[in-house]
PDB file of C-alpha atoms in Angstrom:
ATOM      1  CA  GLN A   1      -0.046   0.062   0.039  1.00  0.00           C
ATOM      2  CA  LEU A   2       0.912   3.651  -0.319  1.00  0.00           C
ATOM      3  CA  VAL A   3       0.624   6.145   2.554  1.00  0.00           C
ATOM      4  CA  GLU A   4       0.732   9.975   2.147  1.00  0.00           C
ATOM      5  CA  SER A   5       1.618  12.347   4.917  1.00  0.00           C
ATOM      6  CA  GLY A   6       2.700  15.870   5.442  1.00  0.00           C
ATOM      7  CA  GLY A   7      -0.287  17.823   4.365  1.00  0.00           C
ATOM      8  CA  GLY A   8      -1.618  20.707   6.343  1.00  0.00           C
ATOM      9  CA  LEU A   9      -2.568  24.397   6.414  1.00  0.00           C
ATOM     10  CA  VAL A  10      -0.028  26.899   5.207  1.00  0.00           C
ATOM     11  CA  GLN A  11      -0.109  30.551   4.222  1.00  0.00           C
ATOM     12  CA  PRO A  12       0.330  31.697   0.682  1.00  0.00           C
ATOM     13  CA  GLY A  13       3.963  31.722  -0.275  1.00  0.00           C
ATOM     14  CA  GLY A  14       4.652  28.947   2.247  1.00  0.00           C
ATOM     15  CA  SER A  15       6.082  25.513   1.851  1.00  0.00           C
ATOM     16  CA  LEU A  16       5.196  21.905   2.549  1.00  0.00           C
ATOM     17  CA  ARG A  17       6.836  18.671   1.966  1.00  0.00           C
ATOM     18  CA  LEU A  18       4.651  15.649   1.275  1.00  0.00           C
ATOM     19  CA  SER A  19       5.769  12.079   1.790  1.00  0.00           C
ATOM     20  CA  CYS A  20       4.677   8.843   0.055  1.00  0.00           C
ATOM     21  CA  THR A  21       5.702   5.711   1.791  1.00  0.00           C
ATOM     22  CA  ALA A  22       5.235   2.114   0.332  1.00  0.00           C
ATOM     23  CA  SER A  23       4.770  -1.051   2.252  1.00  0.00           C
ATOM     24  CA  GLY A  24       4.752  -4.433   0.725  1.00  0.00           C
ATOM     25  CA  PHE A  25       6.967  -3.484  -2.262  1.00  0.00           C
ATOM     26  CA  SER A  26       9.939  -1.495  -3.167  1.00  0.00           C
ATOM     27  CA  LEU A  27       9.464   1.935  -4.695  1.00  0.00           C
ATOM     28  CA  THR A  28      12.811   1.713  -6.452  1.00  0.00           C
ATOM     29  CA  THR A  29      11.484  -0.205  -9.244  1.00  0.00           C
ATOM     30  CA  PHE A  30       8.286   1.716  -9.927  1.00  0.00           C
ATOM     31  CA  ALA A  31       7.327   5.126 -11.249  1.00  0.00           C
ATOM     32  CA  ILE A  32       5.385   7.044  -8.654  1.00  0.00           C
ATOM     33  CA  GLY A  33       2.969   9.829  -9.595  1.00  0.00           C
ATOM     34  CA  TRP A  34       1.673  12.675  -7.529  1.00  0.00           C
ATOM     35  CA  PHE A  35      -1.915  13.838  -8.272  1.00  0.00           C
ATOM     36  CA  ARG A  36      -4.223  16.398  -6.653  1.00  0.00           C
ATOM     37  CA  GLN A  37      -7.943  16.858  -6.591  1.00  0.00           C
ATOM     38  CA  ALA A  38      -9.712  20.076  -5.581  1.00  0.00           C
ATOM     39  CA  PRO A  39     -13.408  20.065  -4.741  1.00  0.00           C
ATOM     40  CA  GLY A  40     -15.523  19.997  -7.873  1.00  0.00           C
ATOM     41  CA  LYS A  41     -12.481  19.463 -10.145  1.00  0.00           C
ATOM     42  CA  GLU A  42     -10.973  16.392 -11.807  1.00  0.00           C
ATOM     43  CA  ARG A  43      -7.913  14.681 -10.527  1.00  0.00           C
ATOM     44  CA  GLU A  44      -4.830  16.407 -11.925  1.00  0.00           C
ATOM     45  CA  GLY A  45      -1.350  14.887 -12.481  1.00  0.00           C
ATOM     46  CA  VAL A  46       1.181  17.063 -10.751  1.00  0.00           C
ATOM     47  CA  SER A  47       4.564  15.149 -10.964  1.00  0.00           C
ATOM     48  CA  CYS A  48       6.054  11.837 -11.669  1.00  0.00           C
ATOM     49  CA  ILE A  49       9.393  10.226 -10.864  1.00  0.00           C
ATOM     50  CA  GLY A  50      11.113   7.089 -12.050  1.00  0.00           C
ATOM     51  CA  THR A  51       9.483   6.743 -15.566  1.00  0.00           C
ATOM     52  CA  ARG A  52      10.740   5.215 -18.696  1.00  0.00           C
ATOM     53  CA  GLY A  53      10.183   8.615 -20.280  1.00  0.00           C
ATOM     54  CA  GLY A  54      13.025  10.227 -18.370  1.00  0.00           C
ATOM     55  CA  GLY A  55      11.897  12.919 -16.054  1.00  0.00           C
ATOM     56  CA  PRO A  56      11.002  13.680 -13.319  1.00  0.00           C
ATOM     57  CA  HIS A  57       7.934  15.276 -14.956  1.00  0.00           C
ATOM     58  CA  TYR A  58       5.926  18.188 -13.723  1.00  0.00           C
ATOM     59  CA  SER A  59       2.668  19.708 -14.798  1.00  0.00           C
ATOM     60  CA  ASP A  60       2.846  23.347 -16.108  1.00  0.00           C
ATOM     61  CA  SER A  61       0.986  24.645 -13.097  1.00  0.00           C
ATOM     62  CA  VAL A  62       3.722  23.516 -10.592  1.00  0.00           C
ATOM     63  CA  LYS A  63       6.776  23.578 -12.697  1.00  0.00           C
ATOM     64  CA  GLY A  64       9.577  25.662 -10.948  1.00  0.00           C
ATOM     65  CA  ARG A  65       7.756  25.348  -7.578  1.00  0.00           C
ATOM     66  CA  PHE A  66       7.535  21.671  -6.842  1.00  0.00           C
ATOM     67  CA  ILE A  67      10.306  19.159  -6.728  1.00  0.00           C
ATOM     68  CA  VAL A  68       9.856  15.443  -6.578  1.00  0.00           C
ATOM     69  CA  SER A  69      12.523  13.140  -5.029  1.00  0.00           C
ATOM     70  CA  ARG A  70      13.068   9.726  -3.674  1.00  0.00           C
ATOM     71  CA  ASP A  71      14.840   8.135  -0.676  1.00  0.00           C
ATOM     72  CA  ASN A  72      15.317   4.552  -1.573  1.00  0.00           C
ATOM     73  CA  ALA A  73      16.639   3.603   1.930  1.00  0.00           C
ATOM     74  CA  LYS A  74      13.352   4.795   3.416  1.00  0.00           C
ATOM     75  CA  ASN A  75      11.228   3.534   0.478  1.00  0.00           C
ATOM     76  CA  THR A  76       9.704   6.978   0.344  1.00  0.00           C
ATOM     77  CA  ILE A  77       8.980   9.570  -2.326  1.00  0.00           C
ATOM     78  CA  TYR A  78       8.762  13.199  -1.455  1.00  0.00           C
ATOM     79  CA  LEU A  79       6.975  16.205  -3.047  1.00  0.00           C
ATOM     80  CA  GLN A  80       8.669  19.538  -1.973  1.00  0.00           C
ATOM     81  CA  MET A  81       6.167  22.259  -2.515  1.00  0.00           C
ATOM     82  CA  ASP A  82       7.352  25.906  -2.457  1.00  0.00           C
ATOM     83  CA  ASN A  83       5.728  29.231  -3.087  1.00  0.00           C
ATOM     84  CA  LEU A  84       2.276  27.766  -2.541  1.00  0.00           C
ATOM     85  CA  THR A  85      -0.878  29.556  -3.654  1.00  0.00           C
ATOM     86  CA  PRO A  86      -4.560  29.137  -2.857  1.00  0.00           C
ATOM     87  CA  GLU A  87      -4.838  27.342  -6.283  1.00  0.00           C
ATOM     88  CA  ASP A  88      -2.666  24.597  -4.735  1.00  0.00           C
ATOM     89  CA  THR A  89      -5.425  23.561  -2.306  1.00  0.00           C
ATOM     90  CA  ALA A  90      -6.413  20.137  -2.879  1.00  0.00           C
ATOM     91  CA  VAL A  91      -6.193  16.554  -1.610  1.00  0.00           C
ATOM     92  CA  TYR A  92      -2.843  15.131  -2.765  1.00  0.00           C
ATOM     93  CA  TYR A  93      -2.402  11.463  -3.741  1.00  0.00           C
ATOM     94  CA  CYS A  94       0.582   9.382  -4.703  1.00  0.00           C
ATOM     95  CA  ALA A  95       0.015   6.430  -6.988  1.00  0.00           C
ATOM     96  CA  THR A  96       1.845   3.741  -8.954  1.00  0.00           C
ATOM     97  CA  ASP A  97       1.184   1.175 -11.663  1.00  0.00           C
ATOM     98  CA  LEU A  98       1.769  -1.939  -9.625  1.00  0.00           C
ATOM     99  CA  THR A  99       0.463  -4.390 -12.159  1.00  0.00           C
ATOM    100  CA  THR A 100       2.563  -3.595 -15.286  1.00  0.00           C
ATOM    101  CA  GLY A 101       4.767  -0.737 -14.273  1.00  0.00           C
ATOM    102  CA  THR A 102       4.259   0.844 -17.667  1.00  0.00           C
ATOM    103  CA  LEU A 103       2.023   3.849 -16.901  1.00  0.00           C
ATOM    104  CA  ILE A 104       0.002   3.005 -20.142  1.00  0.00           C
ATOM    105  CA  ASP A 105      -3.313   4.688 -20.128  1.00  0.00           C
ATOM    106  CA  PRO A 106      -5.773   1.817 -21.257  1.00  0.00           C
ATOM    107  CA  ILE A 107      -8.056   4.309 -23.077  1.00  0.00           C
ATOM    108  CA  GLN A 108      -5.345   6.108 -24.883  1.00  0.00           C
ATOM    109  CA  ARG A 109      -3.280   3.004 -25.298  1.00  0.00           C
ATOM    110  CA  ALA A 110      -0.207   5.164 -24.729  1.00  0.00           C
ATOM    111  CA  TYR A 111       2.302   6.101 -22.001  1.00  0.00           C
ATOM    112  CA  SER A 112       0.792   8.851 -19.916  1.00  0.00           C
ATOM    113  CA  TRP A 113       2.238   9.707 -16.510  1.00  0.00           C
ATOM    114  CA  ALA A 114      -0.435  12.405 -16.024  1.00  0.00           C
ATOM    115  CA  SER A 115      -3.322  10.265 -16.652  1.00  0.00           C
ATOM    116  CA  SER A 116      -5.010   8.850 -13.531  1.00  0.00           C
ATOM    117  CA  ARG A 117      -5.992   5.814 -15.624  1.00  0.00           C
ATOM    118  CA  SER A 118      -2.469   4.759 -15.901  1.00  0.00           C
ATOM    119  CA  TYR A 119      -2.225   3.969 -12.203  1.00  0.00           C
ATOM    120  CA  ASP A 120      -3.899   1.174 -10.214  1.00  0.00           C
ATOM    121  CA  LEU A 121      -2.585   1.696  -6.641  1.00  0.00           C
ATOM    122  CA  TRP A 122      -3.380   4.905  -4.787  1.00  0.00           C
ATOM    123  CA  GLY A 123      -2.854   6.231  -1.331  1.00  0.00           C
ATOM    124  CA  GLN A 124      -5.664   7.556   0.867  1.00  0.00           C
ATOM    125  CA  GLY A 125      -4.556  11.202   0.207  1.00  0.00           C
ATOM    126  CA  THR A 126      -3.432  14.067   2.364  1.00  0.00           C
ATOM    127  CA  GLN A 127      -4.991  17.528   2.454  1.00  0.00           C
ATOM    128  CA  VAL A 128      -3.246  20.628   1.537  1.00  0.00           C
ATOM    129  CA  THR A 129      -4.822  23.946   2.314  1.00  0.00           C
ATOM    130  CA  VAL A 130      -3.249  27.260   1.459  1.00  0.00           C
ATOM    131  CA  SER A 131      -5.026  30.142   2.932  1.00  0.00           C
ATOM    132  CA  SER A 132      -4.187  33.331   4.940  1.00  0.00           C
TER     133      SER A 132
END
């Protein structure tokens, strides 16, 4: 399973570091994606590390502000989030494609790190709220 932690309430311009820890398997051999979902909005791919397509990858909305990294010894992936804005408020999830490890979107039939359909194992999510 995957377990996220590190969410909370932060003021605009502040920072948070989210963690995604795996149990039952090693993260070193799998790509891990970070997604977020705000109320009333679709789940959005934010970042991905460890993919065949190089990377790490970032969405345009977070590029230059978020950094994804891994600590293999702790079997943990981190998402460092800086210069946060109210638009970053959402529940953040980490996920992986545990079955095939390919991040192939079954609808597009193509590699897509940013598509939630490419993943089959999800954490429970951690709330991030950016507000003054």
